[in-house]
CSV table of C-alpha atoms in Angstrom, one decimal:
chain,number,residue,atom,x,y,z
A,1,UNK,CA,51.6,298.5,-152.5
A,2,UNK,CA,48.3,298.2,-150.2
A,3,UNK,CA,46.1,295.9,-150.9
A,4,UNK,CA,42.5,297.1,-151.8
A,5,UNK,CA,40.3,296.9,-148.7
A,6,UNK,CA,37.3,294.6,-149.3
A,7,UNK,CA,33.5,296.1,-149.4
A,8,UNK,CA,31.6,295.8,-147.2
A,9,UNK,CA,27.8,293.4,-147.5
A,10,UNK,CA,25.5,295.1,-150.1
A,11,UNK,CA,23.1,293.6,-147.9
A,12,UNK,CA,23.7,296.2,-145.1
A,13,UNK,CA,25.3,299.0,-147.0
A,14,UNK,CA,22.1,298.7,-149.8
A,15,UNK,CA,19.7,299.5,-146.5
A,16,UNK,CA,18.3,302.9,-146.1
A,17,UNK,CA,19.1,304.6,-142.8
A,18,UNK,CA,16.0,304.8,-140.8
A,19,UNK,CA,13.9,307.9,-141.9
A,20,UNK,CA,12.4,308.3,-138.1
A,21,UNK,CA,15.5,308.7,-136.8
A,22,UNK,CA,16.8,310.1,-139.7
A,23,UNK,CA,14.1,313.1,-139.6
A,24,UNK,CA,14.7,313.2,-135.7
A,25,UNK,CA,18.5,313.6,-135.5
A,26,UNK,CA,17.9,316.8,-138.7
A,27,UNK,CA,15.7,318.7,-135.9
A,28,UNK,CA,17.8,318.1,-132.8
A,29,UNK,CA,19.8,321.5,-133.3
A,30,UNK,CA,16.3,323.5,-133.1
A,31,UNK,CA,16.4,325.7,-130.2
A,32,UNK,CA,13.1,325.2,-128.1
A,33,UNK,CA,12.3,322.8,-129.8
A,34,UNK,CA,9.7,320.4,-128.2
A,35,UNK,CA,9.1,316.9,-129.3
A,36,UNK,CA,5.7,315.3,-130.0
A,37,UNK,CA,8.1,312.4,-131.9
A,38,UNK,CA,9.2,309.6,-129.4
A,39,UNK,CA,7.3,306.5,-128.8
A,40,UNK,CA,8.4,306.7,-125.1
A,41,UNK,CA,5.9,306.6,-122.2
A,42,UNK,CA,6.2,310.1,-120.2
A,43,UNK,CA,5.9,307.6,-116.7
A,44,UNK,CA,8.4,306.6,-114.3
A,45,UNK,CA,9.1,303.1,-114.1
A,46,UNK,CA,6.6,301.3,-111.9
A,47,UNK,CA,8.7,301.1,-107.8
A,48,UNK,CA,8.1,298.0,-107.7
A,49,UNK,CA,9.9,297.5,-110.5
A,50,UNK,CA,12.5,299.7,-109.5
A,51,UNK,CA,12.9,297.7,-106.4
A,52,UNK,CA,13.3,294.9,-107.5
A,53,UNK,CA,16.4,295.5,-110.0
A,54,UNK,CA,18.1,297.0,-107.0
A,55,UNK,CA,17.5,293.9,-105.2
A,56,UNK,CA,19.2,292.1,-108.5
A,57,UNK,CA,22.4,294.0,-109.0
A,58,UNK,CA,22.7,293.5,-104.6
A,59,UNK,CA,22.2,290.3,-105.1
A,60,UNK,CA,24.8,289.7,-107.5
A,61,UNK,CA,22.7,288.8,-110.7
A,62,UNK,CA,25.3,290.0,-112.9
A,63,UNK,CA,26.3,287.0,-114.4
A,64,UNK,CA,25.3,285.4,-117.3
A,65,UNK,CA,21.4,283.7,-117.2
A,66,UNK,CA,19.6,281.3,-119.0
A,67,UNK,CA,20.0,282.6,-122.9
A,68,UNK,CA,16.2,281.6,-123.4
A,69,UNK,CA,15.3,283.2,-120.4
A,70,UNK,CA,14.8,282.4,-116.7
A,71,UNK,CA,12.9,279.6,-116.0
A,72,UNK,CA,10.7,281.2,-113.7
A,73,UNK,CA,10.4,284.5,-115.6
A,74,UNK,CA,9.1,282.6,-118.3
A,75,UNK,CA,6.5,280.5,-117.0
A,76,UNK,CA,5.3,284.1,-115.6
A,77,UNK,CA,5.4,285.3,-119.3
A,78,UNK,CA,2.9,282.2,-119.7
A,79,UNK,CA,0.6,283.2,-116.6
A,80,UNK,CA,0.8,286.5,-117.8
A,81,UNK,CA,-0.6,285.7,-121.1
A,82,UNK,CA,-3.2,283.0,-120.2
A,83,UNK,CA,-4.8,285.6,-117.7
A,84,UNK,CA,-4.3,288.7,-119.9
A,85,UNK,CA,-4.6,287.6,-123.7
A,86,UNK,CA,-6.0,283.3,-123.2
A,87,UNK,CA,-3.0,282.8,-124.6
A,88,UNK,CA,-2.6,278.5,-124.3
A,89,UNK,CA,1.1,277.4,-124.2
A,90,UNK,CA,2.4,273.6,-122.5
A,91,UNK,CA,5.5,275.0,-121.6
A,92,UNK,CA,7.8,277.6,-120.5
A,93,UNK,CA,10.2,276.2,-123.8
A,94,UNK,CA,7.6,278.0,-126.1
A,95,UNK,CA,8.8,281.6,-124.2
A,96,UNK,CA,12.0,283.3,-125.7
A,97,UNK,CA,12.6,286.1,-123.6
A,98,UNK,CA,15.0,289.0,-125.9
A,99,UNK,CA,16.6,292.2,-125.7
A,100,UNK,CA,13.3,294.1,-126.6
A,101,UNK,CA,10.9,293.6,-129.9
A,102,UNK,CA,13.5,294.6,-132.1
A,103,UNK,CA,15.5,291.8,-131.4
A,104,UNK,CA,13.0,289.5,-131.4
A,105,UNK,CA,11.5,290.5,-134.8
A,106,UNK,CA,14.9,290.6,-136.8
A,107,UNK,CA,15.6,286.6,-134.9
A,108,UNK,CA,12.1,285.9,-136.3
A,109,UNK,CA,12.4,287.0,-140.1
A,110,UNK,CA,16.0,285.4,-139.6
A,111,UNK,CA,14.6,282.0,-138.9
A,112,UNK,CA,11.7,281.8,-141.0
A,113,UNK,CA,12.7,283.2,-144.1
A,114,UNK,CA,15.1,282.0,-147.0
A,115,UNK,CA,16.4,284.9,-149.1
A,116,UNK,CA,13.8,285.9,-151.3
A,117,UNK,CA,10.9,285.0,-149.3
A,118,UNK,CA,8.3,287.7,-149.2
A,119,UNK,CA,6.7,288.9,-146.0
A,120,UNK,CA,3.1,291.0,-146.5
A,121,UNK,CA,3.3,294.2,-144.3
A,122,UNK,CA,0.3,295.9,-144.0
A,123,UNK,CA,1.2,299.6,-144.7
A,124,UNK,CA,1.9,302.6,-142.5
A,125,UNK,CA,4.3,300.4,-140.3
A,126,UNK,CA,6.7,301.0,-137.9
A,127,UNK,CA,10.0,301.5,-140.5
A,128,UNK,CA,13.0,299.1,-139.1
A,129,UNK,CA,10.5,296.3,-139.9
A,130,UNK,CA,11.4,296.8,-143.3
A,131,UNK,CA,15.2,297.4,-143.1
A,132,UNK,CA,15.0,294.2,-140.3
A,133,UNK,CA,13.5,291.9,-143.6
A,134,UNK,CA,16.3,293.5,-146.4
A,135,UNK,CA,18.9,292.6,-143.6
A,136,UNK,CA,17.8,289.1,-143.8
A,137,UNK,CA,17.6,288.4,-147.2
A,138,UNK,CA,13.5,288.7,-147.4
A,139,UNK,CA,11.6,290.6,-149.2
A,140,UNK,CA,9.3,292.9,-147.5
A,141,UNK,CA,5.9,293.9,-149.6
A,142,UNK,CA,3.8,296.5,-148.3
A,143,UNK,CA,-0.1,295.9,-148.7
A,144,UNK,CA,-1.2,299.6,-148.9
A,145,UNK,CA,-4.3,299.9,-146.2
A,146,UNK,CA,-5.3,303.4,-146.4
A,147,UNK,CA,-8.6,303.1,-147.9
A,148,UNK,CA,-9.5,300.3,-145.4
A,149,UNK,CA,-9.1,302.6,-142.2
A,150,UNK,CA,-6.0,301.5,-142.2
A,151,UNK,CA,-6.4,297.8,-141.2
A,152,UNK,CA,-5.8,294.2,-143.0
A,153,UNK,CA,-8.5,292.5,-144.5
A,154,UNK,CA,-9.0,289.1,-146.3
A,155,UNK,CA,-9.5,290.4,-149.0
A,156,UNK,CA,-6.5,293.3,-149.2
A,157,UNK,CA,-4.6,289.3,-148.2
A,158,UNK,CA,-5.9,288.1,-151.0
A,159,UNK,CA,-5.3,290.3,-153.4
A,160,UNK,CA,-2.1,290.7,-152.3
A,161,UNK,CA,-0.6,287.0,-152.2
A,162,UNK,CA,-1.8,287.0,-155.9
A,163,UNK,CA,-0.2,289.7,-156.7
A,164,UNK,CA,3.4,288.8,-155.2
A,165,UNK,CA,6.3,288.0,-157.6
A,166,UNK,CA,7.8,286.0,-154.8
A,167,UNK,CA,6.8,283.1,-152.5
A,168,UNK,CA,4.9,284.5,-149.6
A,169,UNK,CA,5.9,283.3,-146.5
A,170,UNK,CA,4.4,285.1,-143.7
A,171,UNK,CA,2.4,288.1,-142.5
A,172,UNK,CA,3.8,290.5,-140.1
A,173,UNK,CA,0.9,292.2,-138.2
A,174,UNK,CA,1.3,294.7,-135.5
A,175,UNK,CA,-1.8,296.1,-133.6
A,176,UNK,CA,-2.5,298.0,-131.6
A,177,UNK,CA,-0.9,299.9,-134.8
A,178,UNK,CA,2.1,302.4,-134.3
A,179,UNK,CA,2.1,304.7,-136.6
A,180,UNK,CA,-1.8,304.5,-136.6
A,181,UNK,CA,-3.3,303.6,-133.1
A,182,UNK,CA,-5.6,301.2,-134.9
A,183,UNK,CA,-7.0,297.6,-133.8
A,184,UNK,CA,-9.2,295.1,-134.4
A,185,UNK,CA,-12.3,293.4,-133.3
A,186,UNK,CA,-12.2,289.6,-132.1
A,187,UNK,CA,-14.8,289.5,-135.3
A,188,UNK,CA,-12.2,290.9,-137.9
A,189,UNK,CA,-9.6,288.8,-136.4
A,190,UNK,CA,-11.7,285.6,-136.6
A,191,UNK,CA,-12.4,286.4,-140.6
A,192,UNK,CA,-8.3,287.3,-140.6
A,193,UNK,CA,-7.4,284.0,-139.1
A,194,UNK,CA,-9.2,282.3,-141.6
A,195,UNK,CA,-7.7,284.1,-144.5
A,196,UNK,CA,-4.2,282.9,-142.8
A,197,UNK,CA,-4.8,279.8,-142.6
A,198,UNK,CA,-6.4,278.9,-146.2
A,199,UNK,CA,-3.3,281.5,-147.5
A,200,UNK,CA,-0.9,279.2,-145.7
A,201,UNK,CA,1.5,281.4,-144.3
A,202,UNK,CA,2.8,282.6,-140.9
A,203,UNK,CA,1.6,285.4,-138.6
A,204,UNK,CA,4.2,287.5,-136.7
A,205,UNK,CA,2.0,289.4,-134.3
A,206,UNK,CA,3.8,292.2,-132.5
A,207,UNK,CA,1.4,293.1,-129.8
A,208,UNK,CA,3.8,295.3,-127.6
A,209,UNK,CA,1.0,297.4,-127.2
A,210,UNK,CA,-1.5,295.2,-126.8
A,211,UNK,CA,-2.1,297.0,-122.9
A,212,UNK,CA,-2.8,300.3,-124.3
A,213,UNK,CA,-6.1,300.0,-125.7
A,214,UNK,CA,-9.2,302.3,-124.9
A,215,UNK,CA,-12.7,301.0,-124.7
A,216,UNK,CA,-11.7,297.4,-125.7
A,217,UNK,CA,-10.2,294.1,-124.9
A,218,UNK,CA,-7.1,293.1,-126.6
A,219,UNK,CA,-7.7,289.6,-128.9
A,220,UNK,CA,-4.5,287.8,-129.8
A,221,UNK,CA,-4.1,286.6,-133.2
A,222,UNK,CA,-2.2,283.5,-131.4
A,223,UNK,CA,-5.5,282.8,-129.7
A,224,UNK,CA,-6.8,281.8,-132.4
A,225,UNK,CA,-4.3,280.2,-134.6
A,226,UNK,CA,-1.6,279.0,-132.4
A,227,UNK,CA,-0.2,276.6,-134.9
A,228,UNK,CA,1.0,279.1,-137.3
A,229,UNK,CA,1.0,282.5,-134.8
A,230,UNK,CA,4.4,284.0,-133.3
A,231,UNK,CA,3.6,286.4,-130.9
A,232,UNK,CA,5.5,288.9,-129.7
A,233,UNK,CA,5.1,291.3,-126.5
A,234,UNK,CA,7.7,293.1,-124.0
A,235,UNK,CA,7.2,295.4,-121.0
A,236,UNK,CA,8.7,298.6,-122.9
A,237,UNK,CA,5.3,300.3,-123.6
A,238,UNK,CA,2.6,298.5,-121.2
A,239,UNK,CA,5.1,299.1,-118.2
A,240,UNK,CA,7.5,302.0,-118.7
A,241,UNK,CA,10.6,300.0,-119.2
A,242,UNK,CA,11.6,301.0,-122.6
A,243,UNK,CA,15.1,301.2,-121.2
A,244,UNK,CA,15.5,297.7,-119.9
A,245,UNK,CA,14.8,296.1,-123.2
A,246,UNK,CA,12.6,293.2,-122.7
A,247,UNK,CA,10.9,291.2,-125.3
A,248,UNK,CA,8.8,288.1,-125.8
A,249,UNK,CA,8.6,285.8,-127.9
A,250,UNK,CA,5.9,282.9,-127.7
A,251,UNK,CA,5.6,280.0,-130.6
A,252,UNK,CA,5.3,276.6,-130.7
A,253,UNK,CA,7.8,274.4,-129.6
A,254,UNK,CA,9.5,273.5,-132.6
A,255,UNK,CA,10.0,276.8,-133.6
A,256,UNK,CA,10.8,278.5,-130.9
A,257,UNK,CA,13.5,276.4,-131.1
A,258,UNK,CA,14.9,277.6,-134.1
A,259,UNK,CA,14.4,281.0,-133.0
A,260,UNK,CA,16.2,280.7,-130.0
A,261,UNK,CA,19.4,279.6,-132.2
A,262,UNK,CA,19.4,283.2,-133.7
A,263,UNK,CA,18.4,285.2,-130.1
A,264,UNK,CA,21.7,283.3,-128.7
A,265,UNK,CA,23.7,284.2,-131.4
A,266,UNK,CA,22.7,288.0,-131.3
A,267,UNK,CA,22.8,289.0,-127.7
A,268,UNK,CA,22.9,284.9,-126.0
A,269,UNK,CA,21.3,286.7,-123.0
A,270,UNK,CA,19.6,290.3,-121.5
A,271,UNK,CA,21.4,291.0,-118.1
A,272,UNK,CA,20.3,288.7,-115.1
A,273,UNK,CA,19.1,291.7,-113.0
A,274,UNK,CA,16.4,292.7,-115.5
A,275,UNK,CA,15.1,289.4,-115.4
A,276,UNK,CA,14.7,290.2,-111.4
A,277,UNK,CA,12.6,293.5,-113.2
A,278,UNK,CA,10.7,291.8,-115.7
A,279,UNK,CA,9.5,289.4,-113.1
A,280,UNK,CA,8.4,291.8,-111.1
A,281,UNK,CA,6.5,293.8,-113.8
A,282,UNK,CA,4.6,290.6,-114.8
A,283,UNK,CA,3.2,290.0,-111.3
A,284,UNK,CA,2.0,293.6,-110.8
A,285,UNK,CA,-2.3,293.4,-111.0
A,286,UNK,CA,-3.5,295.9,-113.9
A,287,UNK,CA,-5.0,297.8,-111.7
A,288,UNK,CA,-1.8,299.1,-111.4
A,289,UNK,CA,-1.0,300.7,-114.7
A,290,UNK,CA,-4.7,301.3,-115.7
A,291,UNK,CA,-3.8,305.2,-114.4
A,292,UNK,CA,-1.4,305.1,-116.8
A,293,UNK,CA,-3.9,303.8,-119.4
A,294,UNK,CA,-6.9,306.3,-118.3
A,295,UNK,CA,-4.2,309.1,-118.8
A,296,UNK,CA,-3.0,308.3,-122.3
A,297,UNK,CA,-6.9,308.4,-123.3
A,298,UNK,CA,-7.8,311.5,-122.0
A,299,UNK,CA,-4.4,313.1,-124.0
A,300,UNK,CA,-5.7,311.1,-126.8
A,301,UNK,CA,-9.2,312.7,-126.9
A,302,UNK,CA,-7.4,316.1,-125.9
A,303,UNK,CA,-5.1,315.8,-129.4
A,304,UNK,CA,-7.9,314.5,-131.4
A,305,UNK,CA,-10.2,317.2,-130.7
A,306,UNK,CA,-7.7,320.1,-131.5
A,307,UNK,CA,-6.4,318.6,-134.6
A,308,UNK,CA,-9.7,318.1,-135.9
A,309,UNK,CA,-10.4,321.6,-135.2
A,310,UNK,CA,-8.0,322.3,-137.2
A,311,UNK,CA,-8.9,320.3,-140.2
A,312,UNK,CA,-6.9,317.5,-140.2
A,313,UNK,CA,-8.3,314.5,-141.1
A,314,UNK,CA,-7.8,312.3,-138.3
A,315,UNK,CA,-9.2,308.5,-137.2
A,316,UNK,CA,-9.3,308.4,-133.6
A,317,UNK,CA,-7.1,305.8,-132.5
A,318,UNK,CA,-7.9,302.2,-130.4
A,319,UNK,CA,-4.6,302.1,-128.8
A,320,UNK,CA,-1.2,302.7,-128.4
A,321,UNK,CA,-0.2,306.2,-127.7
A,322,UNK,CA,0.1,307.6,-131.8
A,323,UNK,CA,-2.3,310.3,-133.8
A,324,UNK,CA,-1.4,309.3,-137.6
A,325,UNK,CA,-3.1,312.5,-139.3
A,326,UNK,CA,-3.7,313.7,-142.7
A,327,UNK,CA,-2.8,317.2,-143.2
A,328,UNK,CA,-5.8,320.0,-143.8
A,329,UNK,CA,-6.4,320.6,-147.6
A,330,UNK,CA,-5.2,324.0,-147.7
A,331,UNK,CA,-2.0,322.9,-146.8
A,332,UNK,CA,-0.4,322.2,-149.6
A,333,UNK,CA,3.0,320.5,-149.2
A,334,UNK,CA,4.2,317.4,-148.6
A,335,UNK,CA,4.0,316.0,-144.7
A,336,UNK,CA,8.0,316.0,-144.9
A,337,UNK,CA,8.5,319.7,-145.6
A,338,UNK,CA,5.8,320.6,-143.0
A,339,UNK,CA,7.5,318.9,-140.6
A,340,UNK,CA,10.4,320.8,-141.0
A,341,UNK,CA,8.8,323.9,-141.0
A,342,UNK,CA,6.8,322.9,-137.6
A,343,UNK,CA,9.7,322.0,-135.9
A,344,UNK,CA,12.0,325.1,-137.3
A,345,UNK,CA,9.1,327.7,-137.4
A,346,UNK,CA,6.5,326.4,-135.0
A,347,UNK,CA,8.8,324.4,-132.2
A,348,UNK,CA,7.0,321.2,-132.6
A,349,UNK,CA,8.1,318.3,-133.5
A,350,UNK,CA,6.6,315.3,-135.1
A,351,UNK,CA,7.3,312.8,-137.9
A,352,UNK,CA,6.2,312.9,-141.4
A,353,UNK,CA,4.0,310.0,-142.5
A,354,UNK,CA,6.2,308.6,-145.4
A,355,UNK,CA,8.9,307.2,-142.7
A,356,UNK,CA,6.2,304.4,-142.1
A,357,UNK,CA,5.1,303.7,-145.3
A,358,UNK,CA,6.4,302.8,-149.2
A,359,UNK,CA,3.1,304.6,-150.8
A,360,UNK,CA,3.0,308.0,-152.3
A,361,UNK,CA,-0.5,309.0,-149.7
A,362,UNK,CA,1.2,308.6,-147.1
A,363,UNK,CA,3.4,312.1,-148.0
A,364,UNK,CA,0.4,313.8,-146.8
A,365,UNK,CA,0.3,312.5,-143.3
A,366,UNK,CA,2.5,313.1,-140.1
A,367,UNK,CA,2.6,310.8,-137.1
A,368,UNK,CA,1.9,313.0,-133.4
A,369,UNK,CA,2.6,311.1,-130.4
A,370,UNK,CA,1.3,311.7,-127.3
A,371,UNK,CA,2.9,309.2,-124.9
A,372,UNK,CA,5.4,311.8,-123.8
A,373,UNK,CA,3.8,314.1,-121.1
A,374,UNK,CA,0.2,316.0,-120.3
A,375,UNK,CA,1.9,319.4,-120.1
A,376,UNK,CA,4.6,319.4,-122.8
A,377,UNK,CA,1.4,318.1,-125.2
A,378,UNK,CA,-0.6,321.0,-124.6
A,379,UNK,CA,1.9,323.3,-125.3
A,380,UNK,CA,3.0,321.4,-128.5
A,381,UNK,CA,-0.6,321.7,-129.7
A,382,UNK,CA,-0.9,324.8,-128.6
A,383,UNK,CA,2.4,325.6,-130.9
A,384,UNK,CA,0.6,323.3,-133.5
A,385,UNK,CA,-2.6,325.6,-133.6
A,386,UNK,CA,-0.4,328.8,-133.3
A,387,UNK,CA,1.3,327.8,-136.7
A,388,UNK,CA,-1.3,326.7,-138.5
A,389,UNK,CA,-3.3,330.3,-138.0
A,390,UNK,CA,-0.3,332.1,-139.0
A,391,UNK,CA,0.5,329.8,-142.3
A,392,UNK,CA,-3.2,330.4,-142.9
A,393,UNK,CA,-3.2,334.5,-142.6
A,394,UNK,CA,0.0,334.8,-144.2
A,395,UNK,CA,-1.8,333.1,-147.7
């Protein structure tokens, strides 16, 4: 007789699969298809860069590093954000350096909170935040910002640590915004740290886009409340090193601590020859990627223009490289089935609205992302605009 196998933890197995790359993998057999869907930056990865993890693997850093990170790579995660972001840390045993943002967020809601804790997302956001806080035993509630141009207030805050069934332990804000492109002012960050602090929780920032911003300077929240702020950056978006996985993680001492049990646990360590990389990165001027940042605004005006000429209803984004945009009133389906019918009809492909977010407007949305490349954007608009006229004279 066998014995009965055991199940497996409802914990995992009760977690929906990601819809991004749910709705991603359902188009990939489209012939032709060309994708306006991946938050990956259409630019080599800088030489020097290059260089220098070629100099690493010659070298022999292929053994196992520091698990917190190198100590010189981290103190240059410190210069790095004094200089960029006045970002004020003692010492380099405040910087976790992980296996990209992912990583470091799931280490985070692992350390700070018990199971049932509730964590305020501000809604659209990126989706494996919320499959990262199920997997953790938190409880993720989304604080629905579409009638505030999409951005956290005190009062949305407010209103939504009253309205919590659970103990609220944190906030987890992310901006420059992916799926929106949205950011703040150092004015609504100041009346934000206030709320914070009087609501008594903790702020996860995930800035990993914090480079990418047009017109503005980047604020970090952790400049302003460093007592209760985690911060979180990496090189994947600023530097064109989504491949080498690195993340940041800056907190106070005592915390970082804790979160540094979990990192080692999950990966102890990224590989010794991207620290040689990440170093490297960090000491490049930003005069050196500021092409790169010139570029995406120019594809960013480019988009916004032609969607708006086509009647969606669009807010032009502050940053990042992502056009979240409501679909035109004569179309009337669901951003979901017009995705599918882009991708399988039109050749484009982008990702409907409601993988970022758990409210019902955000069905009328898809996410465009124009980080890819100058050339394959202009023909996926062009596609965009091509299928739009035809749904519209076939009515």
């Amino acid at each position: 007789m066998t014995n009965k196998i055991p199940a497996l933890n409802p914990e995992v197995t009760g977690v929906a699969a990601d819809k991004i790359l749910g709705f991603q993998e359902s188009i990939l057999g489209v012939k032709d298809l060309l994708f306006l869907t991946f938050g990956e930056p259409g630019f080599d990865t800088p030489e020097a860069v290059k260089k220098a993890t070629i100099a690493g693997v010659e070298a022999n850093h292929s053994h196992y590093g520091n698990s917190q990170g190198d100590p010189e790579l981290r103190q240059a995660v410190l210069d790095y954000m004094k200089d960029r972001y006045n970002l004020q840390y003692d010492s380099i045993d405040e910087v976790i350096v992980t296996s990209g943002v992912t990583e470091a967020i799931f280490a985070i809601f692992k350390t700070l909170l018990s199971q049932g804790d509730g964590i305020l997302i501000p809604d659209p956001a990126f989706g494996s935040y919320f499959s990262s806080i199920e997997m953790t035993g938190g409880k993720a509630i989304a604080v629905d910002t579409s009638k505030t141009a999409f951005k956290l207030t005190p009062e949305l805050l407010e209103e939504a640590i009253a309205a919590a069934t659970v103990p609220v332990k944190a906030v987890l804000f992310n901006y420059p915004s992916n799926p929106t492109g949205v950011t703040y002012t150092k004015e609504e960050l100041e009346a934000l740290a206030k709320a914070f602090e009087k609501a008594g929780v903790w702020v996860i920032s995930d800035e990993i886009y914090s480079e990418l911003t047009y017109g503005r300077e980047h604020v970090s929240i952790g400049a302003l409340i460093p007592d209760r702020a985690i911060v979180v950056n990496g090189l994947s978006k600023s530097h064109a090193m989504t491949g080498y996985r690195v993340g940041f993680v800056l907190a106070p001492k005592a915390v970082a601590a804790e979160i540094q049990k979990v990192h080692a646990t999950l990966v102890y360590s990224i590989p010794t020859f991207v620290y040689d990389a990440a170093l490297a990165a960090l000491k490049m001027p930003k005069s050196d990627i500021q092409p790169m940042i010139d570029i995406y605004q120019k594809r960013r005006d480019m988009a916004v223009k032609v969607l708006r000429d086509l009647d969606f209803d669009v807010l032009s984004p502050d940053g990042a490289f992502y056009i979240f945009a409501k679909l035109p009133d004569d179309i009337e389906e669901d951003g979901w089935t017009f995705a599918e019918k882009l991708a399988k009809e039109g050749k484009v492909g982008v990702i409907p609205g409601e993988a970022f977010s758990k409210f019902d407007g955000a069905k009328r949305y898809v996410r465009i992302s124009y980080a890819g490349d100058t050339d394959q954007l202009e023909e996926g608009l062009s596609r965009l605009q091509a299928y739009i006229e035809k749904v519209r004279e076939n009515r």
